[in-house]
Amino acid sequence: MTLLAWLEGGGAPEAAKALKVHPQTVRYRLRQIEKLFGPGLRDPRIRFELEMALRGRRLMAQMDRIRRHASRVGRRTRAGAPPGVRPLGIAREARVNGL
């Protein structure tokens, strides 16, 4: 989360605001991340690839939450639906419920 907030925000103060932590906390976390990844974080191409990977991971997590929610709603709908009433599909149900 810290790395993505930093990449999206462009700096420690912006990332700190998004994460609701002190800017120095973000700087500390970035130093720890740099120990893991090395100096590659200074390379714009590597930062771009990391940002895309992290955004993809976030998107997949959101889609998983939507599927789980739709599945729970679908089970309740199918179990309580009167005979002859066809439940909505998962994608349609997610749109109807604002997900």
PDB file of N, CA and C in Angstrom:
ATOM      1  N   MET A   1       0.817  -1.194   0.000  1.00  0.00           N
ATOM      2  CA  MET A   1       0.000   0.000   0.000  1.00  0.00           C
ATOM      3  C   MET A   1       0.864   1.263   0.000  1.00  0.00           C
ATOM      4  N   THR A   2       1.916   1.253   0.791  1.00  0.00           N
ATOM      5  CA  THR A   2       2.770   2.437   0.869  1.00  0.00           C
ATOM      6  C   THR A   2       3.422   2.731  -0.476  1.00  0.00           C
ATOM      7  N   LEU A   3       3.959   1.696  -1.109  1.00  0.00           N
ATOM      8  CA  LEU A   3       4.635   1.909  -2.388  1.00  0.00           C
ATOM      9  C   LEU A   3       3.658   2.419  -3.434  1.00  0.00           C
ATOM     10  N   LEU A   4       2.475   1.838  -3.499  1.00  0.00           N
ATOM     11  CA  LEU A   4       1.489   2.286  -4.483  1.00  0.00           C
ATOM     12  C   LEU A   4       1.045   3.722  -4.194  1.00  0.00           C
ATOM     13  N   ALA A   5       0.826   4.048  -2.924  1.00  0.00           N
ATOM     14  CA  ALA A   5       0.435   5.419  -2.570  1.00  0.00           C
ATOM     15  C   ALA A   5       1.533   6.403  -2.956  1.00  0.00           C
ATOM     16  N   TRP A   6       2.784   6.020  -2.761  1.00  0.00           N
ATOM     17  CA  TRP A   6       3.909   6.883  -3.128  1.00  0.00           C
ATOM     18  C   TRP A   6       3.993   7.043  -4.641  1.00  0.00           C
ATOM     19  N   LEU A   7       3.830   5.935  -5.364  1.00  0.00           N
ATOM     20  CA  LEU A   7       3.894   5.997  -6.823  1.00  0.00           C
ATOM     21  C   LEU A   7       2.754   6.842  -7.391  1.00  0.00           C
ATOM     22  N   GLU A   8       1.570   6.676  -6.846  1.00  0.00           N
ATOM     23  CA  GLU A   8       0.414   7.431  -7.341  1.00  0.00           C
ATOM     24  C   GLU A   8       0.466   8.898  -6.920  1.00  0.00           C
ATOM     25  N   GLY A   9       0.945   9.144  -5.706  1.00  0.00           N
ATOM     26  CA  GLY A   9       0.947  10.506  -5.183  1.00  0.00           C
ATOM     27  C   GLY A   9       2.131  11.338  -5.614  1.00  0.00           C
ATOM     28  N   GLY A  10       3.239  10.682  -5.893  1.00  0.00           N
ATOM     29  CA  GLY A  10       4.409  11.406  -6.349  1.00  0.00           C
ATOM     30  C   GLY A  10       5.373  11.822  -5.259  1.00  0.00           C
ATOM     31  N   GLY A  11       5.050  11.574  -4.011  1.00  0.00           N
ATOM     32  CA  GLY A  11       5.965  11.952  -2.943  1.00  0.00           C
ATOM     33  C   GLY A  11       5.475  11.472  -1.590  1.00  0.00           C
ATOM     34  N   ALA A  12       6.351  11.594  -0.598  1.00  0.00           N
ATOM     35  CA  ALA A  12       6.023  11.138   0.749  1.00  0.00           C
ATOM     36  C   ALA A  12       4.860  11.911   1.380  1.00  0.00           C
ATOM     37  N   PRO A  13       4.801  13.250   1.261  1.00  0.00           N
ATOM     38  CA  PRO A  13       3.675  13.962   1.880  1.00  0.00           C
ATOM     39  C   PRO A  13       2.317  13.536   1.308  1.00  0.00           C
ATOM     40  N   GLU A  14       2.266  13.346  -0.011  1.00  0.00           N
ATOM     41  CA  GLU A  14       1.001  12.935  -0.644  1.00  0.00           C
ATOM     42  C   GLU A  14       0.629  11.512  -0.235  1.00  0.00           C
ATOM     43  N   ALA A  15       1.624  10.635  -0.192  1.00  0.00           N
ATOM     44  CA  ALA A  15       1.369   9.251   0.221  1.00  0.00           C
ATOM     45  C   ALA A  15       0.924   9.205   1.679  1.00  0.00           C
ATOM     46  N   ALA A  16       1.569  10.016   2.518  1.00  0.00           N
ATOM     47  CA  ALA A  16       1.210  10.053   3.936  1.00  0.00           C
ATOM     48  C   ALA A  16      -0.235  10.492   4.122  1.00  0.00           C
ATOM     49  N   LYS A  17      -0.639  11.487   3.356  1.00  0.00           N
ATOM     50  CA  LYS A  17      -2.023  11.961   3.447  1.00  0.00           C
ATOM     51  C   LYS A  17      -2.998  10.858   3.032  1.00  0.00           C
ATOM     52  N   ALA A  18      -2.684  10.155   1.947  1.00  0.00           N
ATOM     53  CA  ALA A  18      -3.559   9.082   1.470  1.00  0.00           C
ATOM     54  C   ALA A  18      -3.627   7.927   2.466  1.00  0.00           C
ATOM     55  N   LEU A  19      -2.505   7.643   3.127  1.00  0.00           N
ATOM     56  CA  LEU A  19      -2.442   6.521   4.070  1.00  0.00           C
ATOM     57  C   LEU A  19      -2.811   6.926   5.496  1.00  0.00           C
ATOM     58  N   LYS A  20      -2.946   8.231   5.717  1.00  0.00           N
ATOM     59  CA  LYS A  20      -3.265   8.771   7.049  1.00  0.00           C
ATOM     60  C   LYS A  20      -2.178   8.415   8.066  1.00  0.00           C
ATOM     61  N   VAL A  21      -0.929   8.626   7.631  1.00  0.00           N
ATOM     62  CA  VAL A  21       0.223   8.440   8.512  1.00  0.00           C
ATOM     63  C   VAL A  21       1.124   9.663   8.363  1.00  0.00           C
ATOM     64  N   HIS A  22       2.147   9.751   9.197  1.00  0.00           N
ATOM     65  CA  HIS A  22       3.100  10.857   9.142  1.00  0.00           C
ATOM     66  C   HIS A  22       4.022  10.667   7.934  1.00  0.00           C
ATOM     67  N   PRO A  23       4.423  11.754   7.270  1.00  0.00           N
ATOM     68  CA  PRO A  23       5.329  11.624   6.122  1.00  0.00           C
ATOM     69  C   PRO A  23       6.627  10.875   6.446  1.00  0.00           C
ATOM     70  N   GLN A  24       7.122  11.039   7.670  1.00  0.00           N
ATOM     71  CA  GLN A  24       8.349  10.334   8.042  1.00  0.00           C
ATOM     72  C   GLN A  24       8.121   8.821   8.071  1.00  0.00           C
ATOM     73  N   THR A  25       6.916   8.399   8.409  1.00  0.00           N
ATOM     74  CA  THR A  25       6.579   6.973   8.379  1.00  0.00           C
ATOM     75  C   THR A  25       6.676   6.444   6.954  1.00  0.00           C
ATOM     76  N   VAL A  26       6.187   7.221   6.011  1.00  0.00           N
ATOM     77  CA  VAL A  26       6.269   6.824   4.599  1.00  0.00           C
ATOM     78  C   VAL A  26       7.729   6.740   4.172  1.00  0.00           C
ATOM     79  N   ARG A  27       8.528   7.724   4.551  1.00  0.00           N
ATOM     80  CA  ARG A  27       9.949   7.712   4.173  1.00  0.00           C
ATOM     81  C   ARG A  27      10.659   6.491   4.752  1.00  0.00           C
ATOM     82  N   TYR A  28      10.353   6.146   6.001  1.00  0.00           N
ATOM     83  CA  TYR A  28      10.943   4.956   6.625  1.00  0.00           C
ATOM     84  C   TYR A  28      10.542   3.702   5.848  1.00  0.00           C
ATOM     85  N   ARG A  29       9.261   3.588   5.535  1.00  0.00           N
ATOM     86  CA  ARG A  29       8.789   2.416   4.795  1.00  0.00           C
ATOM     87  C   ARG A  29       9.450   2.332   3.423  1.00  0.00           C
ATOM     88  N   LEU A  30       9.619   3.467   2.771  1.00  0.00           N
ATOM     89  CA  LEU A  30      10.269   3.475   1.453  1.00  0.00           C
ATOM     90  C   LEU A  30      11.732   3.038   1.551  1.00  0.00           C
ATOM     91  N   ARG A  31      12.410   3.428   2.636  1.00  0.00           N
ATOM     92  CA  ARG A  31      13.790   2.955   2.827  1.00  0.00           C
ATOM     93  C   ARG A  31      13.817   1.438   2.994  1.00  0.00           C
ATOM     94  N   GLN A  32      12.831   0.908   3.724  1.00  0.00           N
ATOM     95  CA  GLN A  32      12.755  -0.546   3.901  1.00  0.00           C
ATOM     96  C   GLN A  32      12.468  -1.235   2.565  1.00  0.00           C
ATOM     97  N   ILE A  33      11.586  -0.644   1.773  1.00  0.00           N
ATOM     98  CA  ILE A  33      11.256  -1.201   0.455  1.00  0.00           C
ATOM     99  C   ILE A  33      12.488  -1.158  -0.442  1.00  0.00           C
ATOM    100  N   GLU A  34      13.248  -0.070  -0.368  1.00  0.00           N
ATOM    101  CA  GLU A  34      14.448   0.051  -1.201  1.00  0.00           C
ATOM    102  C   GLU A  34      15.488  -1.001  -0.816  1.00  0.00           C
ATOM    103  N   LYS A  35      15.529  -1.372   0.463  1.00  0.00           N
ATOM    104  CA  LYS A  35      16.436  -2.451   0.875  1.00  0.00           C
ATOM    105  C   LYS A  35      16.051  -3.764   0.191  1.00  0.00           C
ATOM    106  N   LEU A  36      14.757  -3.975   0.001  1.00  0.00           N
ATOM    107  CA  LEU A  36      14.288  -5.203  -0.656  1.00  0.00           C
ATOM    108  C   LEU A  36      14.507  -5.167  -2.160  1.00  0.00           C
ATOM    109  N   PHE A  37      14.164  -4.047  -2.792  1.00  0.00           N
ATOM    110  CA  PHE A  37      14.205  -3.943  -4.250  1.00  0.00           C
ATOM    111  C   PHE A  37      15.519  -3.393  -4.788  1.00  0.00           C
ATOM    112  N   GLY A  38      16.304  -2.782  -3.931  1.00  0.00           N
ATOM    113  CA  GLY A  38      17.540  -2.169  -4.402  1.00  0.00           C
ATOM    114  C   GLY A  38      17.267  -0.800  -5.001  1.00  0.00           C
ATOM    115  N   PRO A  39      18.269  -0.243  -5.656  1.00  0.00           N
ATOM    116  CA  PRO A  39      18.131   1.115  -6.192  1.00  0.00           C
ATOM    117  C   PRO A  39      17.242   1.198  -7.435  1.00  0.00           C
ATOM    118  N   GLY A  40      16.648   0.090  -7.841  1.00  0.00           N
ATOM    119  CA  GLY A  40      15.794   0.077  -9.025  1.00  0.00           C
ATOM    120  C   GLY A  40      14.599   1.002  -8.929  1.00  0.00           C
ATOM    121  N   LEU A  41      14.191   1.368  -7.728  1.00  0.00           N
ATOM    122  CA  LEU A  41      13.041   2.264  -7.573  1.00  0.00           C
ATOM    123  C   LEU A  41      13.318   3.649  -8.155  1.00  0.00           C
ATOM    124  N   ARG A  42      14.562   3.953  -8.402  1.00  0.00           N
ATOM    125  CA  ARG A  42      14.900   5.252  -9.003  1.00  0.00           C
ATOM    126  C   ARG A  42      14.718   5.242 -10.519  1.00  0.00           C
ATOM    127  N   ASP A  43      14.608   4.055 -11.093  1.00  0.00           N
ATOM    128  CA  ASP A  43      14.445   3.910 -12.547  1.00  0.00           C
ATOM    129  C   ASP A  43      12.965   4.080 -12.906  1.00  0.00           C
ATOM    130  N   PRO A  44      12.610   5.059 -13.741  1.00  0.00           N
ATOM    131  CA  PRO A  44      11.201   5.303 -14.084  1.00  0.00           C
ATOM    132  C   PRO A  44      10.502   4.093 -14.699  1.00  0.00           C
ATOM    133  N   ARG A  45      11.227   3.309 -15.487  1.00  0.00           N
ATOM    134  CA  ARG A  45      10.601   2.122 -16.099  1.00  0.00           C
ATOM    135  C   ARG A  45      10.242   1.086 -15.051  1.00  0.00           C
ATOM    136  N   ILE A  46      11.114   0.887 -14.085  1.00  0.00           N
ATOM    137  CA  ILE A  46      10.834  -0.076 -13.016  1.00  0.00           C
ATOM    138  C   ILE A  46       9.688   0.432 -12.153  1.00  0.00           C
ATOM    139  N   ARG A  47       9.688   1.732 -11.849  1.00  0.00           N
ATOM    140  CA  ARG A  47       8.571   2.302 -11.074  1.00  0.00           C
ATOM    141  C   ARG A  47       7.254   2.101 -11.805  1.00  0.00           C
ATOM    142  N   PHE A  48       7.255   2.306 -13.120  1.00  0.00           N
ATOM    143  CA  PHE A  48       6.040   2.118 -13.915  1.00  0.00           C
ATOM    144  C   PHE A  48       5.569   0.666 -13.830  1.00  0.00           C
ATOM    145  N   GLU A  49       6.486  -0.277 -14.009  1.00  0.00           N
ATOM    146  CA  GLU A  49       6.123  -1.693 -13.949  1.00  0.00           C
ATOM    147  C   GLU A  49       5.583  -2.069 -12.569  1.00  0.00           C
ATOM    148  N   LEU A  50       6.223  -1.568 -11.522  1.00  0.00           N
ATOM    149  CA  LEU A  50       5.742  -1.837 -10.167  1.00  0.00           C
ATOM    150  C   LEU A  50       4.351  -1.248  -9.952  1.00  0.00           C
ATOM    151  N   GLU A  51       4.154  -0.032 -10.421  1.00  0.00           N
ATOM    152  CA  GLU A  51       2.845   0.603 -10.252  1.00  0.00           C
ATOM    153  C   GLU A  51       1.763  -0.190 -10.972  1.00  0.00           C
ATOM    154  N   MET A  52       2.038  -0.636 -12.179  1.00  0.00           N
ATOM    155  CA  MET A  52       1.043  -1.416 -12.928  1.00  0.00           C
ATOM    156  C   MET A  52       0.752  -2.741 -12.228  1.00  0.00           C
ATOM    157  N   ALA A  53       1.787  -3.391 -11.710  1.00  0.00           N
ATOM    158  CA  ALA A  53       1.596  -4.655 -10.999  1.00  0.00           C
ATOM    159  C   ALA A  53       0.763  -4.440  -9.735  1.00  0.00           C
ATOM    160  N   LEU A  54       1.064  -3.381  -8.988  1.00  0.00           N
ATOM    161  CA  LEU A  54       0.322  -3.112  -7.755  1.00  0.00           C
ATOM    162  C   LEU A  54      -1.118  -2.704  -8.044  1.00  0.00           C
ATOM    163  N   ARG A  55      -1.325  -1.923  -9.098  1.00  0.00           N
ATOM    164  CA  ARG A  55      -2.696  -1.553  -9.470  1.00  0.00           C
ATOM    165  C   ARG A  55      -3.478  -2.790  -9.915  1.00  0.00           C
ATOM    166  N   GLY A  56      -2.822  -3.672 -10.657  1.00  0.00           N
ATOM    167  CA  GLY A  56      -3.474  -4.915 -11.074  1.00  0.00           C
ATOM    168  C   GLY A  56      -3.847  -5.771  -9.882  1.00  0.00           C
ATOM    169  N   ARG A  57      -2.953  -5.833  -8.908  1.00  0.00           N
ATOM    170  CA  ARG A  57      -3.239  -6.603  -7.691  1.00  0.00           C
ATOM    171  C   ARG A  57      -4.437  -6.008  -6.947  1.00  0.00           C
ATOM    172  N   ARG A  58      -4.469  -4.688  -6.854  1.00  0.00           N
ATOM    173  CA  ARG A  58      -5.586  -4.023  -6.181  1.00  0.00           C
ATOM    174  C   ARG A  58      -6.897  -4.286  -6.922  1.00  0.00           C
ATOM    175  N   LEU A  59      -6.854  -4.225  -8.243  1.00  0.00           N
ATOM    176  CA  LEU A  59      -8.046  -4.488  -9.050  1.00  0.00           C
ATOM    177  C   LEU A  59      -8.532  -5.919  -8.866  1.00  0.00           C
ATOM    178  N   MET A  60      -7.613  -6.870  -8.850  1.00  0.00           N
ATOM    179  CA  MET A  60      -7.997  -8.272  -8.661  1.00  0.00           C
ATOM    180  C   MET A  60      -8.637  -8.477  -7.284  1.00  0.00           C
ATOM    181  N   ALA A  61      -8.111  -7.814  -6.265  1.00  0.00           N
ATOM    182  CA  ALA A  61      -8.690  -7.921  -4.925  1.00  0.00           C
ATOM    183  C   ALA A  61     -10.099  -7.335  -4.905  1.00  0.00           C
ATOM    184  N   GLN A  62     -10.310  -6.217  -5.595  1.00  0.00           N
ATOM    185  CA  GLN A  62     -11.644  -5.623  -5.665  1.00  0.00           C
ATOM    186  C   GLN A  62     -12.615  -6.551  -6.383  1.00  0.00           C
ATOM    187  N   MET A  63     -12.169  -7.151  -7.471  1.00  0.00           N
ATOM    188  CA  MET A  63     -13.028  -8.076  -8.218  1.00  0.00           C
ATOM    189  C   MET A  63     -13.376  -9.296  -7.371  1.00  0.00           C
ATOM    190  N   ASP A  64     -12.415  -9.772  -6.590  1.00  0.00           N
ATOM    191  CA  ASP A  64     -12.664 -10.913  -5.714  1.00  0.00           C
ATOM    192  C   ASP A  64     -13.713 -10.562  -4.668  1.00  0.00           C
ATOM    193  N   ARG A  65     -13.626  -9.352  -4.085  1.00  0.00           N
ATOM    194  CA  ARG A  65     -14.634  -8.927  -3.102  1.00  0.00           C
ATOM    195  C   ARG A  65     -16.011  -8.840  -3.748  1.00  0.00           C
ATOM    196  N   ILE A  66     -16.081  -8.332  -4.971  1.00  0.00           N
ATOM    197  CA  ILE A  66     -17.364  -8.224  -5.678  1.00  0.00           C
ATOM    198  C   ILE A  66     -17.940  -9.610  -5.918  1.00  0.00           C
ATOM    199  N   ARG A  67     -17.093 -10.548  -6.363  1.00  0.00           N
ATOM    200  CA  ARG A  67     -17.573 -11.914  -6.612  1.00  0.00           C
ATOM    201  C   ARG A  67     -18.093 -12.560  -5.332  1.00  0.00           C
ATOM    202  N   ARG A  68     -17.340 -12.393  -4.232  1.00  0.00           N
ATOM    203  CA  ARG A  68     -17.788 -12.993  -2.960  1.00  0.00           C
ATOM    204  C   ARG A  68     -19.112 -12.385  -2.521  1.00  0.00           C
ATOM    205  N   HIS A  69     -19.227 -11.072  -2.637  1.00  0.00           N
ATOM    206  CA  HIS A  69     -20.475 -10.407  -2.252  1.00  0.00           C
ATOM    207  C   HIS A  69     -21.626 -10.879  -3.133  1.00  0.00           C
ATOM    208  N   ALA A  70     -21.391 -10.921  -4.430  1.00  0.00           N
ATOM    209  CA  ALA A  70     -22.438 -11.350  -5.359  1.00  0.00           C
ATOM    210  C   ALA A  70     -22.831 -12.794  -5.095  1.00  0.00           C
ATOM    211  N   SER A  71     -21.869 -13.609  -4.723  1.00  0.00           N
ATOM    212  CA  SER A  71     -22.159 -15.008  -4.426  1.00  0.00           C
ATOM    213  C   SER A  71     -23.048 -15.111  -3.189  1.00  0.00           C
ATOM    214  N   ARG A  72     -22.732 -14.319  -2.156  1.00  0.00           N
ATOM    215  CA  ARG A  72     -23.562 -14.345  -0.936  1.00  0.00           C
ATOM    216  C   ARG A  72     -24.969 -13.851  -1.242  1.00  0.00           C
ATOM    217  N   VAL A  73     -25.058 -12.758  -1.981  1.00  0.00           N
ATOM    218  CA  VAL A  73     -26.362 -12.203  -2.340  1.00  0.00           C
ATOM    219  C   VAL A  73     -27.116 -13.195  -3.210  1.00  0.00           C
ATOM    220  N   GLY A  74     -26.411 -13.819  -4.156  1.00  0.00           N
ATOM    221  CA  GLY A  74     -27.036 -14.790  -5.050  1.00  0.00           C
ATOM    222  C   GLY A  74     -27.594 -15.980  -4.307  1.00  0.00           C
ATOM    223  N   ARG A  75     -26.865 -16.471  -3.299  1.00  0.00           N
ATOM    224  CA  ARG A  75     -27.366 -17.611  -2.507  1.00  0.00           C
ATOM    225  C   ARG A  75     -28.643 -17.226  -1.787  1.00  0.00           C
ATOM    226  N   ARG A  76     -28.655 -16.025  -1.205  1.00  0.00           N
ATOM    227  CA  ARG A  76     -29.871 -15.594  -0.497  1.00  0.00           C
ATOM    228  C   ARG A  76     -31.018 -15.430  -1.484  1.00  0.00           C
ATOM    229  N   THR A  77     -30.718 -14.845  -2.634  1.00  0.00           N
ATOM    230  CA  THR A  77     -31.758 -14.607  -3.636  1.00  0.00           C
ATOM    231  C   THR A  77     -32.309 -15.920  -4.160  1.00  0.00           C
ATOM    232  N   ARG A  78     -31.415 -16.850  -4.509  1.00  0.00           N
ATOM    233  CA  ARG A  78     -31.873 -18.138  -5.049  1.00  0.00           C
ATOM    234  C   ARG A  78     -32.650 -18.919  -4.006  1.00  0.00           C
ATOM    235  N   ALA A  79     -32.194 -18.857  -2.745  1.00  0.00           N
ATOM    236  CA  ALA A  79     -32.866 -19.631  -1.708  1.00  0.00           C
ATOM    237  C   ALA A  79     -34.253 -19.073  -1.416  1.00  0.00           C
ATOM    238  N   GLY A  80     -34.402 -17.742  -1.506  1.00  0.00           N
ATOM    239  CA  GLY A  80     -35.677 -17.140  -1.149  1.00  0.00           C
ATOM    240  C   GLY A  80     -36.544 -16.761  -2.330  1.00  0.00           C
ATOM    241  N   ALA A  81     -36.132 -17.103  -3.527  1.00  0.00           N
ATOM    242  CA  ALA A  81     -36.898 -16.714  -4.715  1.00  0.00           C
ATOM    243  C   ALA A  81     -38.118 -17.605  -4.876  1.00  0.00           C
ATOM    244  N   PRO A  82     -39.244 -17.008  -5.221  1.00  0.00           N
ATOM    245  CA  PRO A  82     -40.438 -17.814  -5.462  1.00  0.00           C
ATOM    246  C   PRO A  82     -40.244 -18.703  -6.691  1.00  0.00           C
ATOM    247  N   PRO A  83     -40.981 -19.800  -6.785  1.00  0.00           N
ATOM    248  CA  PRO A  83     -40.846 -20.684  -7.939  1.00  0.00           C
ATOM    249  C   PRO A  83     -41.095 -19.914  -9.236  1.00  0.00           C
ATOM    250  N   GLY A  84     -40.287 -20.191 -10.237  1.00  0.00           N
ATOM    251  CA  GLY A  84     -40.445 -19.553 -11.536  1.00  0.00           C
ATOM    252  C   GLY A  84     -39.728 -18.229 -11.669  1.00  0.00           C
ATOM    253  N   VAL A  85     -39.162 -17.701 -10.577  1.00  0.00           N
ATOM    254  CA  VAL A  85     -38.434 -16.438 -10.637  1.00  0.00           C
ATOM    255  C   VAL A  85     -36.956 -16.760 -10.796  1.00  0.00           C
ATOM    256  N   ARG A  86     -36.382 -16.244 -11.854  1.00  0.00           N
ATOM    257  CA  ARG A  86     -34.978 -16.514 -12.139  1.00  0.00           C
ATOM    258  C   ARG A  86     -34.125 -15.428 -11.493  1.00  0.00           C
ATOM    259  N   PRO A  87     -33.107 -15.795 -10.685  1.00  0.00           N
ATOM    260  CA  PRO A  87     -32.252 -14.784 -10.058  1.00  0.00           C
ATOM    261  C   PRO A  87     -31.377 -14.089 -11.091  1.00  0.00           C
ATOM    262  N   LEU A  88     -30.939 -12.884 -10.753  1.00  0.00           N
ATOM    263  CA  LEU A  88     -30.042 -12.131 -11.626  1.00  0.00           C
ATOM    264  C   LEU A  88     -28.690 -12.824 -11.717  1.00  0.00           C
ATOM    265  N   GLY A  89     -27.980 -12.618 -12.807  1.00  0.00           N
ATOM    266  CA  GLY A  89     -26.612 -13.108 -12.924  1.00  0.00           C
ATOM    267  C   GLY A  89     -25.701 -12.317 -12.003  1.00  0.00           C
ATOM    268  N   ILE A  90     -24.540 -12.856 -11.709  1.00  0.00           N
ATOM    269  CA  ILE A  90     -23.613 -12.217 -10.776  1.00  0.00           C
ATOM    270  C   ILE A  90     -23.218 -10.820 -11.249  1.00  0.00           C
ATOM    271  N   ALA A  91     -22.855 -10.671 -12.511  1.00  0.00           N
ATOM    272  CA  ALA A  91     -22.430  -9.354 -13.006  1.00  0.00           C
ATOM    273  C   ALA A  91     -23.577  -8.359 -12.946  1.00  0.00           C
ATOM    274  N   ARG A  92     -24.763  -8.775 -13.365  1.00  0.00           N
ATOM    275  CA  ARG A  92     -25.933  -7.889 -13.343  1.00  0.00           C
ATOM    276  C   ARG A  92     -26.276  -7.522 -11.910  1.00  0.00           C
ATOM    277  N   GLU A  93     -26.240  -8.501 -11.018  1.00  0.00           N
ATOM    278  CA  GLU A  93     -26.565  -8.256  -9.623  1.00  0.00           C
ATOM    279  C   GLU A  93     -25.574  -7.268  -9.003  1.00  0.00           C
ATOM    280  N   ALA A  94     -24.311  -7.386  -9.351  1.00  0.00           N
ATOM    281  CA  ALA A  94     -23.302  -6.461  -8.837  1.00  0.00           C
ATOM    282  C   ALA A  94     -23.585  -5.042  -9.320  1.00  0.00           C
ATOM    283  N   ARG A  95     -23.970  -4.896 -10.587  1.00  0.00           N
ATOM    284  CA  ARG A  95     -24.286  -3.560 -11.109  1.00  0.00           C
ATOM    285  C   ARG A  95     -25.516  -2.989 -10.420  1.00  0.00           C
ATOM    286  N   VAL A  96     -26.533  -3.808 -10.241  1.00  0.00           N
ATOM    287  CA  VAL A  96     -27.776  -3.350  -9.616  1.00  0.00           C
ATOM    288  C   VAL A  96     -27.507  -2.900  -8.184  1.00  0.00           C
ATOM    289  N   ASN A  97     -26.627  -3.623  -7.493  1.00  0.00           N
ATOM    290  CA  ASN A  97     -26.328  -3.299  -6.104  1.00  0.00           C
ATOM    291  C   ASN A  97     -25.219  -2.264  -5.963  1.00  0.00           C
ATOM    292  N   GLY A  98     -24.789  -1.674  -7.062  1.00  0.00           N
ATOM    293  CA  GLY A  98     -23.801  -0.609  -7.011  1.00  0.00           C
ATOM    294  C   GLY A  98     -22.378  -1.069  -6.782  1.00  0.00           C
ATOM    295  N   LEU A  99     -22.075  -2.320  -7.097  1.00  0.00           N
ATOM    296  CA  LEU A  99     -20.705  -2.809  -6.884  1.00  0.00           C
ATOM    297  C   LEU A  99     -19.891  -2.761  -8.123  1.00  0.00           C
TER     298      LEU A  99
END
